[in-house]
Short mmCIF file of C-alpha atoms in Angstrom, two decimals:
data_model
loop_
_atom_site.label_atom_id
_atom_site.label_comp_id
_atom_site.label_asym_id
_atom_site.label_seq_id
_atom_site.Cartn_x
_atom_site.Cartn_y
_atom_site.Cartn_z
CA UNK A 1 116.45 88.39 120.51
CA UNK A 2 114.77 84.85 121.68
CA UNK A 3 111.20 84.34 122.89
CA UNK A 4 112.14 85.01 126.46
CA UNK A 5 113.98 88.13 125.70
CA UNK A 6 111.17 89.98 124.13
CA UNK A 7 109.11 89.02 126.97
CA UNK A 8 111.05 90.18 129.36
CA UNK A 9 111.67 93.11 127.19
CA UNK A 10 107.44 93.93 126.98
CA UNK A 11 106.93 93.42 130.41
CA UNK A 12 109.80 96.15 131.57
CA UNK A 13 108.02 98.53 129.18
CA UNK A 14 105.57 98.56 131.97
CA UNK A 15 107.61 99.31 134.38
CA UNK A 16 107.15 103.29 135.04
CA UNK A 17 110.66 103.64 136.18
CA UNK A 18 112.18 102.30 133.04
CA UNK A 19 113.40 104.73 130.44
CA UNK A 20 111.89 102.88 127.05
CA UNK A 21 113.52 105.65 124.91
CA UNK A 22 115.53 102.61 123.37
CA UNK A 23 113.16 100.21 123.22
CA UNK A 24 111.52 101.10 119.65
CA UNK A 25 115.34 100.37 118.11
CA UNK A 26 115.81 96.90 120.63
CA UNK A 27 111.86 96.03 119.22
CA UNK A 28 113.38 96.74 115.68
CA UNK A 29 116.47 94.94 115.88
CA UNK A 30 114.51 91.62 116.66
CA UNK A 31 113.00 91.18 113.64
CA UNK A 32 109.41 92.74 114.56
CA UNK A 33 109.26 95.51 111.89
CA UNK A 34 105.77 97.87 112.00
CA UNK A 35 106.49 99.51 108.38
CA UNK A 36 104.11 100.14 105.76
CA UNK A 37 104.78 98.87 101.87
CA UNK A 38 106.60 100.34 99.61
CA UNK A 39 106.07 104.10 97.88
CA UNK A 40 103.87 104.72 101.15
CA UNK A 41 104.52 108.14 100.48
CA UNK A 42 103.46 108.19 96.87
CA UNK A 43 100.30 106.55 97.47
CA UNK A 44 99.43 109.17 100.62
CA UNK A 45 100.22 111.98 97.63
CA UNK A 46 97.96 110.10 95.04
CA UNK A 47 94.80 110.12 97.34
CA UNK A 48 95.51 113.79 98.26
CA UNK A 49 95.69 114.21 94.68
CA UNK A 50 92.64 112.29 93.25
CA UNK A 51 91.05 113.98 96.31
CA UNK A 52 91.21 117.47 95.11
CA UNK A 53 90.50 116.81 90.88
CA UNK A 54 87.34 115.00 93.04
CA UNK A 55 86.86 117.91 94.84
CA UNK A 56 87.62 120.88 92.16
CA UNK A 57 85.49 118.60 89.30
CA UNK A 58 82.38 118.40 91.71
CA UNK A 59 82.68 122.16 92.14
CA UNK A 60 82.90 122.73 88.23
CA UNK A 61 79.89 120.70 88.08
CA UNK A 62 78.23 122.64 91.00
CA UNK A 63 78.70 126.19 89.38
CA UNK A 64 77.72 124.64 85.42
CA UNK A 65 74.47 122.97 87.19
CA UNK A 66 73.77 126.54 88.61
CA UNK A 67 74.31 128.00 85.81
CA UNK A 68 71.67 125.72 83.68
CA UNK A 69 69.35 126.46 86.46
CA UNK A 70 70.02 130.42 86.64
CA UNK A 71 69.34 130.64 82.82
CA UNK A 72 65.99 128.32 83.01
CA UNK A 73 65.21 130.49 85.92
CA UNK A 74 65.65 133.80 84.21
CA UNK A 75 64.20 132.54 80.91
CA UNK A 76 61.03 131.06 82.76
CA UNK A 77 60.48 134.67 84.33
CA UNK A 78 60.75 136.79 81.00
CA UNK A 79 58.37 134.24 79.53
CA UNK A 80 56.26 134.77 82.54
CA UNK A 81 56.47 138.71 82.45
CA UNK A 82 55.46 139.03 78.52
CA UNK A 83 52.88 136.87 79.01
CA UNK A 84 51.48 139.12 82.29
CA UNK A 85 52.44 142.22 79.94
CA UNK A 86 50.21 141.06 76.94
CA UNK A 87 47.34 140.21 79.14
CA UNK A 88 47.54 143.78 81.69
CA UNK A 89 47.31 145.32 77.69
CA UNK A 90 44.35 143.35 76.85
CA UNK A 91 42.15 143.45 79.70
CA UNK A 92 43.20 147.06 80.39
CA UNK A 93 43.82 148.62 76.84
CA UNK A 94 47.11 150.00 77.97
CA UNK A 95 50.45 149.55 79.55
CA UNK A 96 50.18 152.73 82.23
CA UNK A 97 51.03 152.83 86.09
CA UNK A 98 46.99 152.16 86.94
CA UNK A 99 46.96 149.26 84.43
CA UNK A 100 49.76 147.86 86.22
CA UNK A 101 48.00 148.16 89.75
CA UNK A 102 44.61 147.16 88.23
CA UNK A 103 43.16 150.57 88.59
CA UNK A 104 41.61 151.01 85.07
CA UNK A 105 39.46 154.07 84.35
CA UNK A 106 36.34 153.18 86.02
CA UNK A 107 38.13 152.15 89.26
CA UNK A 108 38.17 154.98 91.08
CA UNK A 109 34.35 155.23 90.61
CA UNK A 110 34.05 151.76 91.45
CA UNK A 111 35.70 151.97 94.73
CA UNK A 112 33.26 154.87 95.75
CA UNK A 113 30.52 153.11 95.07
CA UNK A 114 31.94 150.11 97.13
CA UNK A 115 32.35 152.33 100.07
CA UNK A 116 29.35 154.64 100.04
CA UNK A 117 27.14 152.53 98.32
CA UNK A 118 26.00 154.93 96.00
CA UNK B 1 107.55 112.27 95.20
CA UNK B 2 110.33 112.63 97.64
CA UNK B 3 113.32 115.11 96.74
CA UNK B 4 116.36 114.86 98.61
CA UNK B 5 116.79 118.79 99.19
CA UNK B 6 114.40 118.03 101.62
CA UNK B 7 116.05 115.57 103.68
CA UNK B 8 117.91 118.51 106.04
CA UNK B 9 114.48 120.86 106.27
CA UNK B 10 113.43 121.07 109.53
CA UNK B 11 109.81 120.15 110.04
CA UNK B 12 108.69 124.06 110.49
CA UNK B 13 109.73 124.83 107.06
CA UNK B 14 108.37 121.65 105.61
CA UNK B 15 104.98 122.58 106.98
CA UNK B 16 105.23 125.90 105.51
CA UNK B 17 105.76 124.64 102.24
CA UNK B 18 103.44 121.71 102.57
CA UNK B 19 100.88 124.42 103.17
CA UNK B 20 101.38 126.76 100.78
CA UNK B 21 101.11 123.64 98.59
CA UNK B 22 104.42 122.01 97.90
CA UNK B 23 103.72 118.09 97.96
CA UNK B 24 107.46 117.34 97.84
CA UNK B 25 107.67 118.91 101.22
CA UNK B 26 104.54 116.83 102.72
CA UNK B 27 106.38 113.93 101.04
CA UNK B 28 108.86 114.27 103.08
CA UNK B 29 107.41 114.57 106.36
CA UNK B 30 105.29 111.29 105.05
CA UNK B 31 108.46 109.94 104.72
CA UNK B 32 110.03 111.11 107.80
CA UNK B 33 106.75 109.86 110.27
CA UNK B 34 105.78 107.28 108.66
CA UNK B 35 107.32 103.98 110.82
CA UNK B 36 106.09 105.83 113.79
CA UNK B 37 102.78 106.24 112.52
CA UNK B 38 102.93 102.48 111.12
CA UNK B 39 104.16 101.93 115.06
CA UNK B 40 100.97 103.04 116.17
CA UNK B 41 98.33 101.53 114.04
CA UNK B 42 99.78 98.34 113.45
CA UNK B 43 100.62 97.92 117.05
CA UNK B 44 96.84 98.56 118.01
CA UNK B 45 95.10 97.23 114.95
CA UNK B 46 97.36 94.34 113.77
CA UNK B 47 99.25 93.38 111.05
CA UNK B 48 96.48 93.81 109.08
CA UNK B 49 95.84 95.05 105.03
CA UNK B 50 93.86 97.84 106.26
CA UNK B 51 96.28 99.11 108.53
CA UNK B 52 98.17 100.49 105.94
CA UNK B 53 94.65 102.26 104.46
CA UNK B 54 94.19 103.54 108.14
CA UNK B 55 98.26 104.97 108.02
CA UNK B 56 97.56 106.53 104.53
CA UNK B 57 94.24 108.19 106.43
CA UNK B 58 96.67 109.82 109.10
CA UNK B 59 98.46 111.86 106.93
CA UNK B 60 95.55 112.94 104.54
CA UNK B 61 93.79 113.90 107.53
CA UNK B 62 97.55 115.75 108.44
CA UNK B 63 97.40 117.12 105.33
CA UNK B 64 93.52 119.01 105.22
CA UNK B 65 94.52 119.64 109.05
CA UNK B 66 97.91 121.49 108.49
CA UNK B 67 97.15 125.03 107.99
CA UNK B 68 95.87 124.91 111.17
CA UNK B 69 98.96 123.70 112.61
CA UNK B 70 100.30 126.19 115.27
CA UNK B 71 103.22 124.65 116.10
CA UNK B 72 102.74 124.65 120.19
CA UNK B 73 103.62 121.09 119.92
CA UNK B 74 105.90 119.05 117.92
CA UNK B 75 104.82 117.44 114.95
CA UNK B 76 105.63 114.25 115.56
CA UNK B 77 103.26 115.04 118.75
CA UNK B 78 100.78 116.45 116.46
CA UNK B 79 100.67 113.75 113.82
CA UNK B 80 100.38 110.99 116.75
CA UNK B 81 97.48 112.32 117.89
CA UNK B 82 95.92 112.32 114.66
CA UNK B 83 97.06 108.80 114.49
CA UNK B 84 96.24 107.90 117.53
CA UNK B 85 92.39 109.13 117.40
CA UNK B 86 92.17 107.12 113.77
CA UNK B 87 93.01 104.04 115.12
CA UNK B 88 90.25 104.01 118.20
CA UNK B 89 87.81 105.54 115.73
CA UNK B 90 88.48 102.54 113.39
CA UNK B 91 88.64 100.20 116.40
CA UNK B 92 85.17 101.74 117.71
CA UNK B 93 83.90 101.08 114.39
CA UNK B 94 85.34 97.17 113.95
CA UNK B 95 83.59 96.59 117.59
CA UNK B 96 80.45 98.29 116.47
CA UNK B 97 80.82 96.32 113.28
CA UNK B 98 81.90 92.45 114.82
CA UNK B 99 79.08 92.79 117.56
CA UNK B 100 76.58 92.75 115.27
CA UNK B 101 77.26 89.03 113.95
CA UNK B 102 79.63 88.18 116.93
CA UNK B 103 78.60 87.54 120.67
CA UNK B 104 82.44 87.31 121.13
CA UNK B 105 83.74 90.32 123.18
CA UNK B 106 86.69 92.47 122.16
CA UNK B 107 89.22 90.35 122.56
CA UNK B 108 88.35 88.45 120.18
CA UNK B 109 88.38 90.74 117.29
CA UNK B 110 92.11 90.00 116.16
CA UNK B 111 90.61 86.85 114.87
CA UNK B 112 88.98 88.43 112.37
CA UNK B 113 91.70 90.65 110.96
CA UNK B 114 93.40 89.85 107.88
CA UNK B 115 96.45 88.98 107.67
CA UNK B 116 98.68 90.50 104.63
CA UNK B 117 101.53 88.95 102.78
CA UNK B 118 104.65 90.26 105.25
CA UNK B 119 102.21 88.12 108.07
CA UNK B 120 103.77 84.77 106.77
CA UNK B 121 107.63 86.05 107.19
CA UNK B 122 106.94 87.53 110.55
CA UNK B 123 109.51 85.71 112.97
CA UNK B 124 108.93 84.44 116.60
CA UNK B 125 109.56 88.01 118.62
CA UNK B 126 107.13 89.41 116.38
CA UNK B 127 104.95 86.92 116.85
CA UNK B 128 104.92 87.54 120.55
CA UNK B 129 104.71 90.86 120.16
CA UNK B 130 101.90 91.61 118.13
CA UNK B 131 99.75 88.32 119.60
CA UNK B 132 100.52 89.76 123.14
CA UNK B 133 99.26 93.50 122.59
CA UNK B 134 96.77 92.68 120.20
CA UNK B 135 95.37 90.44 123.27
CA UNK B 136 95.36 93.24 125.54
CA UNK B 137 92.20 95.39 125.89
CA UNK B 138 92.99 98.74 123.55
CA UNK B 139 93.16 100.93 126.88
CA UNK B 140 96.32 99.24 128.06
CA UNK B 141 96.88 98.36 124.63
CA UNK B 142 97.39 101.64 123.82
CA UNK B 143 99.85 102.91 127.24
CA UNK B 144 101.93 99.24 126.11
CA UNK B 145 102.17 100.58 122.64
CA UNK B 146 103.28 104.47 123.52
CA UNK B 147 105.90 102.77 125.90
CA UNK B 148 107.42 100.00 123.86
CA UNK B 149 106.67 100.70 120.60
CA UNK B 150 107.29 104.16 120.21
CA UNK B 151 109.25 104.54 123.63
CA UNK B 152 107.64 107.53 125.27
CA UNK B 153 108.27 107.76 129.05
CA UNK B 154 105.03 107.75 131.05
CA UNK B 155 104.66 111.62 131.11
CA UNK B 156 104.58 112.05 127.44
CA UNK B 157 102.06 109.04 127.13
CA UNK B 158 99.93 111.36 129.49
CA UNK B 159 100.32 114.23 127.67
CA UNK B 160 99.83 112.57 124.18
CA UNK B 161 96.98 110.64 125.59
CA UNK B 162 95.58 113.70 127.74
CA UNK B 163 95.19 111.60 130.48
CA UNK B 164 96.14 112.38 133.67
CA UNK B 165 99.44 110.94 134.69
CA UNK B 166 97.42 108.86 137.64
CA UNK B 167 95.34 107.12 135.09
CA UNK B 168 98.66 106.38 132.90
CA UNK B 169 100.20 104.70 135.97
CA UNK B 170 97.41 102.88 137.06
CA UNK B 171 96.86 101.15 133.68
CA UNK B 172 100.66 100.58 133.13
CA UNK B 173 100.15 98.27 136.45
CA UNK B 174 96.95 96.48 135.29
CA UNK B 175 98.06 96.18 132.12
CA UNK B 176 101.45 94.32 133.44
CA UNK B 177 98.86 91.84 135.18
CA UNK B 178 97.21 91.08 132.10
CA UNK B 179 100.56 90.59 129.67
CA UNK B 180 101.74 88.63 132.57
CA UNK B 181 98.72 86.15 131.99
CA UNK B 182 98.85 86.85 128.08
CA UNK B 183 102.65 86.36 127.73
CA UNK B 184 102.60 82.65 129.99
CA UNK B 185 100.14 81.39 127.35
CA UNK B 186 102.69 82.42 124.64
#
């Protein structure tokens, strides 16, 4: 197909009336080839491929990063709770209910005399 | 990644399997789409190196988007779409990117694609073919591309395109102006 041809050819395309159905093949034929490279189709699966290890490595090192941080968490908060344990049995001699809510043996007394003033 | 057992699967099945994970099938519809997909990108981008990055993008995107696949349309229908949406995203993008150090409008942008090996083989009618549409502005560029590249009649370009046939028609005539301008030149 010359110059003129393919001209001619590009401007009927336009033409609403014209079935193009066959024009793809005729566009083909005259040397004007749309293709990709070779192993197209390999390199599509490859990225798909690399995508997901990407995607199931980042997730691995999602649920081992929460992990690490669980653990510090937890071991942060049983440090935290001995040390609130040691110091509820030193200021208040024991480990009971009332020590725990700061109520010691002289609190009841203590709130009386707050609200009556005696 | 292509097994020939494949070649006689309709595309129903091979969407099935593609989904429930068999990449030989997707291969295969890769390898069954993939001139019409090259078609549509290098018709409206160019023959240029990243056209082929932009082709491999279609069917990844195909792929995350499959399970989702109905199959109300065809899949050659579906997969144009896809293709169809990449290519103005990525010509959205080069516009975006060009006017930034360009004062040239869109027309010019071709001038900045680059070219890859096959570019130096290309023959005369290819020449003409891909200088005249990649001239055009990408709304006709687009109708000129669904008729003679991939040879849709003017209904299916409206339906691909959701456009209503009106606007299909009317751009089909301005864009035959414009070619008739483009193509003197050539």
């Amino acid at each position: 197909m010359n110059k003129r041809e393919i001209k001619e050819l590009i401007l009927k395309s336009l033409d609403p009336e014209t079935d193009t159905s066959s024009f793809p093949e005729k566009i083909g034929n005259s040397g004007s080839h749309f293709s990709f490279g070779s192993d197209f189709a390999g390199k599509v699966l490859g990225r798909i491929g690399s995508a997901q290890q990407t995607s199931i490595v980042r997730d691995i090192e999602f649920l081992r990063g929460l992990n690490s941080a669980f653990y510090r968490i937890a071991l942060t908060g049983v440090a935290a709770i001995i040390i609130l344990l040691i110091s509820i049995f030193i200021s208040e001699g024991s480990l009971s209910l009332n020590s725990f809510l700061g109520m010691g043996n002289n609190v009841d007394e203590t709130i009386i005399c707050l609200l009556t003033g005696n | 990644m292509i097994r020939e057992s494949y070649r006689s699967v309709d595309d129903d099945e091979l969407v099935r399997s593609s989904v429930e994970g068999d990449r030989f099938a997707f291969g295969e519809i890769v390898r069954r789409y993939q001139n019409m997909v090259a078609r549509t990108v290098k018709g409206m981008l160019g023959d240029a190196v990243f056209a082929e990055d932009i082709g491999q993008e279609v069917f990844i995107k195909l792929y995350h988007s499959l399970p989702e696949f109905r199959g109300e349309a065809k899949l050659s229908t579906y997969i144009q779409k896809i293709a169809i949406n990449l290519t103005l995203n990525e010509l959205k993008r080069r516009k975006r990117f060009f006017s930034m150090f360009s004062q040239k409008g869109n027309n010019e942008m071709h001038e900045y694609d680059i070219p890859d090996q096959e570019h130096e083989k290309r023959n005369e009618a290819s020449e003409v073919v891909n200088k005249a549409l990649l001239q055009l502005d990408p709304k006709f560029r687009i109708i000129v591309m669904m008729r003679l590249l991939q040879g849709y009649s003017t209904k299916e370009t409206a339906e691909i395109l959701e456009l209503p046939l009106g606007t299909v028609l009317s751009r089909l005539s301005r864009a035959q102006e414009q070619l008739k301008d483009i193509l003197e030149k050539l």
